[in-house]
């Protein structure tokens, strides 16, 4: 599940990598999100292995923040788009394809830039995904109903 931005005091100071047999990748399209994009990246990378981000025509410094995070060496891929229209279906399919083909994702998490995964740990997330994997029939909506919102 996802929620509004966590308070700064609960954001991870450093991203801790956990050993896992699963490769979890998040995908997102961002607009003018300078106020939240860094918190989004740092928080969600505490649970995911990689983020694939499409930055679309931002004017508020979002592009520069993402470029700085890439330069920092965080496991994110950023594509910059100057398309006049926001072509959500085309963009999302492109991000999904990259997550599966280039990042070799076992699970892909389509999340908005204002969403923060609320899970107590990567181990808990892996266990929940393992528990529902055999019941899935190709629909991502199945696992969303199965994984509890641990933040409640």
CSV table of N, CA and C in Angstrom, one decimal:
chain,number,residue,atom,x,y,z
A,1,UNK,N,0.8,-1.2,0.0
A,1,UNK,CA,0.0,0.0,0.0
A,1,UNK,C,0.9,1.2,0.0
A,2,UNK,N,0.3,2.3,-0.3
A,2,UNK,CA,1.1,3.6,-0.4
A,2,UNK,C,0.4,4.7,0.4
A,3,UNK,N,1.1,5.7,0.8
A,3,UNK,CA,0.5,6.8,1.6
A,3,UNK,C,1.3,8.1,1.3
A,4,UNK,N,0.8,9.1,2.0
A,4,UNK,CA,1.5,10.4,1.8
A,4,UNK,C,2.9,10.3,2.3
A,5,UNK,N,3.7,11.3,2.0
A,5,UNK,CA,5.1,11.3,2.4
A,5,UNK,C,5.3,11.1,3.9
A,6,UNK,N,6.2,10.2,4.3
A,6,UNK,CA,6.5,10.0,5.7
A,6,UNK,C,7.2,11.3,6.2
A,7,UNK,N,7.2,11.5,7.5
A,7,UNK,CA,7.9,12.6,8.0
A,7,UNK,C,9.4,12.4,7.8
A,8,UNK,N,10.1,13.5,7.7
A,8,UNK,CA,11.5,13.4,7.4
A,8,UNK,C,12.3,12.6,8.5
A,9,UNK,N,11.8,12.6,9.7
A,9,UNK,CA,12.5,11.8,10.8
A,9,UNK,C,12.4,10.3,10.6
A,10,UNK,N,11.5,9.8,9.8
A,10,UNK,CA,11.4,8.4,9.5
A,10,UNK,C,11.9,7.9,8.2
A,11,UNK,N,12.4,8.9,7.4
A,11,UNK,CA,13.1,8.5,6.1
A,11,UNK,C,14.4,7.9,6.4
A,12,UNK,N,14.8,6.9,5.7
A,12,UNK,CA,16.1,6.3,5.9
A,12,UNK,C,17.3,7.3,5.7
A,13,UNK,N,18.2,7.4,6.6
A,13,UNK,CA,19.4,8.3,6.4
A,13,UNK,C,20.2,7.7,5.2
A,14,UNK,N,20.3,6.4,5.2
A,14,UNK,CA,21.1,5.7,4.1
A,14,UNK,C,20.2,4.5,3.6
A,15,UNK,N,20.3,4.2,2.4
A,15,UNK,CA,19.6,3.1,1.8
A,15,UNK,C,20.3,1.8,2.2
A,16,UNK,N,19.6,0.9,2.8
A,16,UNK,CA,20.3,-0.3,3.2
A,16,UNK,C,19.9,-1.4,2.2
A,17,UNK,N,20.8,-2.1,1.6
A,17,UNK,CA,20.5,-3.1,0.7
A,17,UNK,C,20.4,-4.4,1.4
A,18,UNK,N,19.4,-5.2,1.1
A,18,UNK,CA,19.1,-6.5,1.8
A,18,UNK,C,19.3,-7.6,0.7
A,19,UNK,N,19.9,-8.7,1.2
A,19,UNK,CA,20.0,-9.8,0.3
A,19,UNK,C,18.6,-10.4,0.1
A,20,UNK,N,18.2,-10.7,-1.2
A,20,UNK,CA,16.9,-11.2,-1.5
A,20,UNK,C,17.0,-12.0,-2.8
A,21,UNK,N,16.3,-13.0,-2.9
A,21,UNK,CA,16.2,-13.8,-4.2
A,21,UNK,C,15.3,-13.1,-5.2
A,22,UNK,N,14.5,-12.2,-4.7
A,22,UNK,CA,13.6,-11.5,-5.6
A,22,UNK,C,14.2,-10.1,-6.0
A,23,UNK,N,13.9,-9.7,-7.3
A,23,UNK,CA,14.3,-8.4,-7.8
A,23,UNK,C,13.1,-7.6,-7.9
A,24,UNK,N,12.9,-6.6,-7.1
A,24,UNK,CA,11.7,-5.7,-7.0
A,24,UNK,C,12.1,-4.3,-7.6
A,25,UNK,N,11.3,-3.9,-8.6
A,25,UNK,CA,11.6,-2.7,-9.3
A,25,UNK,C,10.3,-1.8,-9.4
A,26,UNK,N,10.5,-0.6,-9.0
A,26,UNK,CA,9.3,0.4,-9.1
A,26,UNK,C,9.4,1.2,-10.4
A,27,UNK,N,8.3,1.6,-10.9
A,27,UNK,CA,8.2,2.4,-12.1
A,27,UNK,C,7.3,3.6,-11.8
A,28,UNK,N,7.7,4.8,-12.3
A,28,UNK,CA,6.9,6.0,-12.1
A,28,UNK,C,7.2,7.0,-13.1
A,29,UNK,N,6.1,7.8,-13.4
A,29,UNK,CA,6.3,9.0,-14.2
A,29,UNK,C,6.2,10.2,-13.3
A,30,UNK,N,7.1,11.2,-13.4
A,30,UNK,CA,7.0,12.3,-12.6
A,30,UNK,C,6.9,13.6,-13.4
A,31,UNK,N,6.1,14.5,-12.8
A,31,UNK,CA,6.0,15.9,-13.3
A,31,UNK,C,6.7,16.8,-12.4
A,32,UNK,N,6.2,17.9,-12.1
A,32,UNK,CA,6.8,18.9,-11.2
A,32,UNK,C,6.6,18.4,-9.8
A,33,UNK,N,7.6,17.7,-9.3
A,33,UNK,CA,7.6,17.0,-8.0
A,33,UNK,C,8.8,17.3,-7.2
A,34,UNK,N,9.4,18.5,-7.4
A,34,UNK,CA,10.6,18.8,-6.7
A,34,UNK,C,10.5,18.8,-5.1
A,35,UNK,N,9.3,19.0,-4.7
A,35,UNK,CA,9.1,19.0,-3.2
A,35,UNK,C,9.1,17.6,-2.6
A,36,UNK,N,8.9,16.6,-3.4
A,36,UNK,CA,8.8,15.3,-2.8
A,36,UNK,C,9.6,14.2,-3.5
A,37,UNK,N,10.2,14.4,-4.7
A,37,UNK,CA,10.8,13.4,-5.4
A,37,UNK,C,12.0,12.7,-4.7
A,38,UNK,N,12.8,13.5,-4.0
A,38,UNK,CA,14.0,12.9,-3.3
A,38,UNK,C,13.5,12.0,-2.2
A,39,UNK,N,12.5,12.4,-1.4
A,39,UNK,CA,12.0,11.6,-0.4
A,39,UNK,C,11.4,10.3,-0.9
A,40,UNK,N,10.6,10.4,-2.1
A,40,UNK,CA,10.1,9.3,-2.7
A,40,UNK,C,11.1,8.3,-3.1
A,41,UNK,N,12.2,8.7,-3.8
A,41,UNK,CA,13.3,7.8,-4.2
A,41,UNK,C,13.9,7.2,-3.0
A,42,UNK,N,14.4,7.9,-2.0
A,42,UNK,CA,15.1,7.4,-0.9
A,42,UNK,C,14.2,6.4,-0.1
A,43,UNK,N,13.0,6.8,0.2
A,43,UNK,CA,12.2,5.9,1.0
A,43,UNK,C,11.9,4.6,0.2
A,44,UNK,N,11.4,4.7,-1.0
A,44,UNK,CA,11.1,3.4,-1.7
A,44,UNK,C,12.3,2.5,-2.1
A,45,UNK,N,13.5,3.1,-2.2
A,45,UNK,CA,14.7,2.3,-2.4
A,45,UNK,C,15.1,1.5,-1.2
A,46,UNK,N,14.5,1.9,0.0
A,46,UNK,CA,14.7,1.1,1.2
A,46,UNK,C,14.0,-0.3,1.1
A,47,UNK,N,13.1,-0.4,0.1
A,47,UNK,CA,12.4,-1.7,-0.1
A,47,UNK,C,12.5,-2.3,-1.5
A,48,UNK,N,12.8,-1.4,-2.4
A,48,UNK,CA,12.9,-1.9,-3.8
A,48,UNK,C,14.4,-1.9,-4.2
A,49,UNK,N,14.7,-2.7,-5.2
A,49,UNK,CA,16.1,-2.8,-5.7
A,49,UNK,C,16.4,-1.7,-6.7
A,50,UNK,N,15.4,-1.2,-7.4
A,50,UNK,CA,15.7,-0.2,-8.5
A,50,UNK,C,14.4,0.5,-8.8
A,51,UNK,N,14.5,1.8,-9.2
A,51,UNK,CA,13.4,2.6,-9.7
A,51,UNK,C,13.7,3.0,-11.1
A,52,UNK,N,12.7,2.9,-12.0
A,52,UNK,CA,12.8,3.4,-13.3
A,52,UNK,C,11.8,4.5,-13.4
A,53,UNK,N,12.3,5.7,-13.7
A,53,UNK,CA,11.6,6.9,-13.6
A,53,UNK,C,11.6,7.7,-15.0
A,54,UNK,N,10.4,8.1,-15.4
A,54,UNK,CA,10.3,9.0,-16.5
A,54,UNK,C,9.9,10.4,-16.0
A,55,UNK,N,10.8,11.3,-16.3
A,55,UNK,CA,10.6,12.7,-15.9
A,55,UNK,C,10.0,13.4,-17.2
A,56,UNK,N,8.8,14.0,-17.0
A,56,UNK,CA,8.1,14.6,-18.1
A,56,UNK,C,8.0,16.1,-18.0
A,57,UNK,N,8.7,16.8,-18.8
A,57,UNK,CA,8.6,18.3,-18.9
A,57,UNK,C,8.6,19.1,-17.6
A,58,UNK,N,9.5,18.8,-16.7
A,58,UNK,CA,9.4,19.5,-15.4
A,58,UNK,C,10.1,20.8,-15.5
A,59,UNK,N,9.7,21.7,-14.7
A,59,UNK,CA,10.2,23.1,-14.7
A,59,UNK,C,10.6,23.6,-13.3
A,60,UNK,N,10.4,22.7,-12.3
A,60,UNK,CA,10.6,23.2,-10.9
A,60,UNK,C,11.9,22.6,-10.2
A,61,UNK,N,12.8,22.0,-11.0
A,61,UNK,CA,14.0,21.5,-10.4
A,61,UNK,C,14.0,20.0,-10.2
A,62,UNK,N,12.9,19.3,-10.6
A,62,UNK,CA,12.8,17.9,-10.4
A,62,UNK,C,13.8,17.2,-11.2
A,63,UNK,N,14.0,17.6,-12.5
A,63,UNK,CA,15.0,17.0,-13.4
A,63,UNK,C,16.4,17.1,-12.7
A,64,UNK,N,16.8,18.2,-12.2
A,64,UNK,CA,18.1,18.4,-11.6
A,64,UNK,C,18.3,17.5,-10.3
A,65,UNK,N,17.2,17.4,-9.5
A,65,UNK,CA,17.2,16.5,-8.3
A,65,UNK,C,17.5,15.1,-8.8
A,66,UNK,N,16.7,14.6,-9.8
A,66,UNK,CA,16.9,13.2,-10.2
A,66,UNK,C,18.3,13.0,-10.8
A,67,UNK,N,18.8,14.0,-11.5
A,67,UNK,CA,20.2,13.9,-12.1
A,67,UNK,C,21.2,13.8,-10.9
A,68,UNK,N,21.0,14.5,-9.9
A,68,UNK,CA,21.9,14.5,-8.7
A,68,UNK,C,21.8,13.1,-8.0
A,69,UNK,N,20.6,12.5,-7.9
A,69,UNK,CA,20.5,11.2,-7.3
A,69,UNK,C,21.1,10.1,-8.1
A,70,UNK,N,21.1,10.3,-9.5
A,70,UNK,CA,21.8,9.3,-10.4
A,70,UNK,C,23.3,9.5,-10.1
A,71,UNK,N,23.8,10.7,-10.1
A,71,UNK,CA,25.2,11.0,-9.9
A,71,UNK,C,25.7,10.4,-8.5
A,72,UNK,N,24.8,10.4,-7.6
A,72,UNK,CA,25.1,9.9,-6.2
A,72,UNK,C,25.3,8.4,-6.3
A,73,UNK,N,24.8,7.7,-7.3
A,73,UNK,CA,25.0,6.3,-7.5
A,73,UNK,C,23.8,5.5,-7.0
A,74,UNK,N,22.7,6.1,-6.8
A,74,UNK,CA,21.5,5.4,-6.4
A,74,UNK,C,21.0,4.5,-7.5
A,75,UNK,N,20.4,3.4,-7.2
A,75,UNK,CA,19.9,2.4,-8.2
A,75,UNK,C,18.6,2.9,-8.9
A,76,UNK,N,18.8,4.0,-9.7
A,76,UNK,CA,17.6,4.5,-10.4
A,76,UNK,C,18.0,4.7,-11.9
A,77,UNK,N,17.1,4.6,-12.8
A,77,UNK,CA,17.2,4.9,-14.2
A,77,UNK,C,16.3,6.0,-14.5
A,78,UNK,N,16.7,7.1,-15.1
A,78,UNK,CA,15.9,8.2,-15.4
A,78,UNK,C,15.9,8.5,-16.9
A,79,UNK,N,14.7,8.6,-17.4
A,79,UNK,CA,14.5,9.0,-18.8
A,79,UNK,C,13.8,10.3,-18.8
A,80,UNK,N,14.3,11.3,-19.6
A,80,UNK,CA,13.7,12.6,-19.7
A,80,UNK,C,12.9,12.7,-20.9
A,81,UNK,N,11.6,13.1,-20.8
A,81,UNK,CA,10.7,13.2,-21.9
A,81,UNK,C,10.3,14.7,-22.1
A,82,UNK,N,10.4,15.1,-23.4
A,82,UNK,CA,9.9,16.5,-23.8
A,82,UNK,C,8.7,16.4,-24.6
A,83,UNK,N,8.0,15.3,-24.6
A,83,UNK,CA,6.7,15.2,-25.4
A,83,UNK,C,5.8,16.3,-24.9
A,84,UNK,N,5.0,16.9,-25.8
A,84,UNK,CA,4.1,17.9,-25.4
A,84,UNK,C,3.0,17.3,-24.5
A,85,UNK,N,2.5,16.2,-24.9
A,85,UNK,CA,1.4,15.5,-24.2
A,85,UNK,C,1.9,14.5,-23.3
A,86,UNK,N,1.2,14.3,-22.2
A,86,UNK,CA,1.5,13.2,-21.2
A,86,UNK,C,0.9,11.9,-21.7
A,87,UNK,N,1.6,11.1,-22.4
A,87,UNK,CA,1.1,9.9,-23.0
A,87,UNK,C,1.3,8.7,-22.0
A,88,UNK,N,0.4,8.7,-21.0
A,88,UNK,CA,0.5,7.8,-19.9
A,88,UNK,C,0.6,6.3,-20.3
A,89,UNK,N,-0.2,5.8,-21.2
A,89,UNK,CA,-0.2,4.4,-21.6
A,89,UNK,C,1.2,4.1,-22.2
A,90,UNK,N,1.6,4.9,-23.1
A,90,UNK,CA,2.9,4.7,-23.8
A,90,UNK,C,4.0,4.8,-22.9
A,91,UNK,N,4.0,5.8,-22.0
A,91,UNK,CA,5.1,5.9,-21.0
A,91,UNK,C,5.2,4.8,-20.1
A,92,UNK,N,4.0,4.4,-19.5
A,92,UNK,CA,4.0,3.3,-18.6
A,92,UNK,C,4.4,2.0,-19.2
A,93,UNK,N,4.0,1.7,-20.4
A,93,UNK,CA,4.4,0.5,-21.1
A,93,UNK,C,5.9,0.5,-21.3
A,94,UNK,N,6.5,1.6,-21.7
A,94,UNK,CA,7.9,1.7,-21.9
A,94,UNK,C,8.7,1.5,-20.6
A,95,UNK,N,8.2,2.0,-19.5
A,95,UNK,CA,8.8,1.8,-18.2
A,95,UNK,C,8.7,0.4,-17.7
A,96,UNK,N,7.6,-0.2,-18.0
A,96,UNK,CA,7.4,-1.7,-17.6
A,96,UNK,C,8.3,-2.5,-18.4
A,97,UNK,N,8.4,-2.3,-19.7
A,97,UNK,CA,9.3,-3.1,-20.6
A,97,UNK,C,10.8,-2.9,-20.1
A,98,UNK,N,11.2,-1.7,-19.7
A,98,UNK,CA,12.5,-1.5,-19.2
A,98,UNK,C,12.7,-2.3,-17.9
A,99,UNK,N,11.7,-2.2,-17.0
A,99,UNK,CA,11.9,-2.9,-15.7
A,99,UNK,C,12.0,-4.4,-15.9
A,100,UNK,N,11.3,-5.0,-16.8
A,100,UNK,CA,11.3,-6.4,-17.1
A,100,UNK,C,12.6,-6.8,-17.9
A,101,UNK,N,12.9,-6.1,-18.9
A,101,UNK,CA,14.0,-6.5,-19.8
A,101,UNK,C,15.3,-6.0,-19.4
A,102,UNK,N,15.5,-4.8,-19.0
A,102,UNK,CA,16.8,-4.3,-18.6
A,102,UNK,C,17.1,-4.5,-17.2
A,103,UNK,N,16.1,-4.4,-16.3
A,103,UNK,CA,16.3,-4.5,-14.9
A,103,UNK,C,16.0,-5.9,-14.3
A,104,UNK,N,15.5,-6.8,-15.2
A,104,UNK,CA,15.2,-8.2,-14.8
A,104,UNK,C,14.3,-8.3,-13.6
A,105,UNK,N,13.3,-7.5,-13.5
A,105,UNK,CA,12.4,-7.5,-12.3
A,105,UNK,C,11.6,-8.8,-12.2
A,106,UNK,N,11.5,-9.3,-11.0
A,106,UNK,CA,10.6,-10.4,-10.7
A,106,UNK,C,9.2,-9.8,-10.4
A,107,UNK,N,9.2,-8.6,-9.8
A,107,UNK,CA,8.0,-7.9,-9.4
A,107,UNK,C,8.1,-6.5,-9.8
A,108,UNK,N,7.1,-5.9,-10.4
A,108,UNK,CA,7.2,-4.5,-10.8
A,108,UNK,C,6.1,-3.7,-10.0
A,109,UNK,N,6.4,-2.6,-9.4
A,109,UNK,CA,5.5,-1.8,-8.6
A,109,UNK,C,5.3,-0.5,-9.3
A,110,UNK,N,4.1,-0.3,-10.0
A,110,UNK,CA,3.8,1.0,-10.5
A,110,UNK,C,3.3,1.9,-9.4
A,111,UNK,N,4.1,2.9,-9.1
A,111,UNK,CA,3.7,3.8,-8.0
A,111,UNK,C,3.9,5.3,-8.4
A,112,UNK,N,3.0,6.1,-7.9
A,112,UNK,CA,3.1,7.5,-8.1
A,112,UNK,C,4.2,8.2,-7.2
A,113,UNK,N,4.6,9.3,-7.7
A,113,UNK,CA,5.7,10.0,-6.9
A,113,UNK,C,5.3,10.4,-5.5
A,114,UNK,N,4.0,10.5,-5.3
A,114,UNK,CA,3.6,10.9,-3.9
A,114,UNK,C,3.1,9.7,-3.1
A,115,UNK,N,3.6,8.5,-3.5
A,115,UNK,CA,3.2,7.3,-2.8
A,115,UNK,C,4.5,6.7,-2.2
A,116,UNK,N,4.4,6.2,-1.0
A,116,UNK,CA,5.5,5.6,-0.2
A,116,UNK,C,5.0,4.3,0.3
A,117,UNK,N,5.8,3.2,-0.1
A,117,UNK,CA,5.4,1.9,0.3
A,117,UNK,C,5.5,1.7,1.8
A,118,UNK,N,4.4,1.3,2.4
A,118,UNK,CA,4.4,1.1,3.9
A,118,UNK,C,4.5,-0.3,4.3
A,119,UNK,N,5.7,-0.8,4.4
A,119,UNK,CA,6.0,-2.1,4.8
A,119,UNK,C,7.1,-2.1,5.8
A,120,UNK,N,7.1,-2.9,6.9
A,120,UNK,CA,8.1,-2.8,7.9
A,120,UNK,C,9.5,-3.2,7.5
A,121,UNK,N,9.6,-4.0,6.5
A,121,UNK,CA,11.0,-4.4,6.1
A,121,UNK,C,10.9,-5.1,4.7
A,122,UNK,N,12.1,-5.2,4.1
A,122,UNK,CA,12.2,-5.9,2.8
A,122,UNK,C,11.8,-7.3,3.0
A,123,UNK,N,12.3,-7.9,4.1
A,123,UNK,CA,12.0,-9.3,4.4
A,123,UNK,C,10.5,-9.6,4.5
A,124,UNK,N,9.8,-8.6,5.1
A,124,UNK,CA,8.3,-8.8,5.2
A,124,UNK,C,7.7,-8.7,3.8
A,125,UNK,N,8.2,-7.8,3.0
A,125,UNK,CA,7.6,-7.6,1.7
A,125,UNK,C,7.9,-8.9,0.8
A,126,UNK,N,9.1,-9.4,0.9
A,126,UNK,CA,9.4,-10.6,0.2
A,126,UNK,C,8.5,-11.8,0.6
A,127,UNK,N,8.3,-11.9,1.9
A,127,UNK,CA,7.4,-13.0,2.4
A,127,UNK,C,6.0,-12.8,1.9
A,128,UNK,N,5.5,-11.6,1.9
A,128,UNK,CA,4.1,-11.4,1.4
A,128,UNK,C,4.0,-11.7,-0.1
A,129,UNK,N,5.0,-11.3,-0.8
A,129,UNK,CA,5.0,-11.6,-2.3
A,129,UNK,C,5.1,-13.1,-2.5
A,130,UNK,N,6.0,-13.8,-1.8
A,130,UNK,CA,6.1,-15.3,-1.9
A,130,UNK,C,4.8,-15.9,-1.6
A,131,UNK,N,4.0,-15.4,-0.6
A,131,UNK,CA,2.8,-16.0,-0.1
A,131,UNK,C,1.7,-15.9,-1.2
A,132,UNK,N,1.7,-14.9,-2.0
A,132,UNK,CA,0.6,-14.7,-3.0
A,132,UNK,C,1.1,-15.1,-4.4
A,133,UNK,N,2.3,-15.4,-4.7
A,133,UNK,CA,2.8,-15.6,-6.0
A,133,UNK,C,2.1,-16.8,-6.7
A,134,UNK,N,1.8,-17.9,-6.0
A,134,UNK,CA,1.2,-19.0,-6.6
A,134,UNK,C,-0.3,-18.8,-6.9
A,135,UNK,N,-0.9,-17.8,-6.3
A,135,UNK,CA,-2.3,-17.6,-6.6
A,135,UNK,C,-2.6,-16.6,-7.7
A,136,UNK,N,-1.5,-16.0,-8.2
A,136,UNK,CA,-1.7,-14.9,-9.2
A,136,UNK,C,-1.9,-15.6,-10.6
A,137,UNK,N,-2.8,-14.9,-11.4
A,137,UNK,CA,-3.0,-15.3,-12.7
A,137,UNK,C,-2.8,-14.2,-13.7
A,138,UNK,N,-1.7,-13.4,-13.5
A,138,UNK,CA,-1.4,-12.4,-14.4
A,138,UNK,C,-2.0,-11.0,-14.1
A,139,UNK,N,-2.7,-10.9,-13.0
A,139,UNK,CA,-3.3,-9.6,-12.6
A,139,UNK,C,-2.5,-9.0,-11.4
A,140,UNK,N,-2.0,-7.8,-11.6
A,140,UNK,CA,-1.3,-7.1,-10.5
A,140,UNK,C,-2.3,-6.7,-9.4
A,141,UNK,N,-3.5,-6.5,-9.8
A,141,UNK,CA,-4.5,-6.1,-8.7
A,141,UNK,C,-4.7,-7.1,-7.7
A,142,UNK,N,-4.4,-8.4,-8.0
A,142,UNK,CA,-4.5,-9.5,-7.0
A,142,UNK,C,-3.6,-9.2,-5.8
A,143,UNK,N,-2.4,-9.0,-6.0
A,143,UNK,CA,-1.4,-8.9,-4.9
A,143,UNK,C,-1.7,-7.6,-4.1
A,144,UNK,N,-2.2,-6.6,-4.7
A,144,UNK,CA,-2.5,-5.3,-3.9
A,144,UNK,C,-3.6,-5.6,-2.9
A,145,UNK,N,-4.5,-6.5,-3.2
A,145,UNK,CA,-5.5,-6.8,-2.1
A,145,UNK,C,-5.0,-7.7,-1.1
A,146,UNK,N,-4.0,-8.5,-1.4
A,146,UNK,CA,-3.5,-9.5,-0.5
A,146,UNK,C,-2.5,-9.0,0.5
A,147,UNK,N,-1.7,-8.0,0.1
A,147,UNK,CA,-0.7,-7.4,1.0
A,147,UNK,C,-1.3,-6.4,1.8
A,148,UNK,N,-1.3,-6.6,3.1
A,148,UNK,CA,-1.9,-5.7,4.1
A,148,UNK,C,-1.1,-4.4,4.1
A,149,UNK,N,-1.8,-3.3,4.5
A,149,UNK,CA,-1.1,-2.0,4.7
A,149,UNK,C,-0.6,-2.0,6.1
A,150,UNK,N,0.7,-2.4,6.2
A,150,UNK,CA,1.3,-2.5,7.5
A,150,UNK,C,1.4,-1.2,8.3
A,151,UNK,N,1.2,-0.1,7.6
A,151,UNK,CA,1.3,1.2,8.2
A,151,UNK,C,0.1,1.6,9.0
A,152,UNK,N,-1.0,0.8,9.0
A,152,UNK,CA,-2.2,1.2,9.7
A,152,UNK,C,-2.2,0.8,11.1
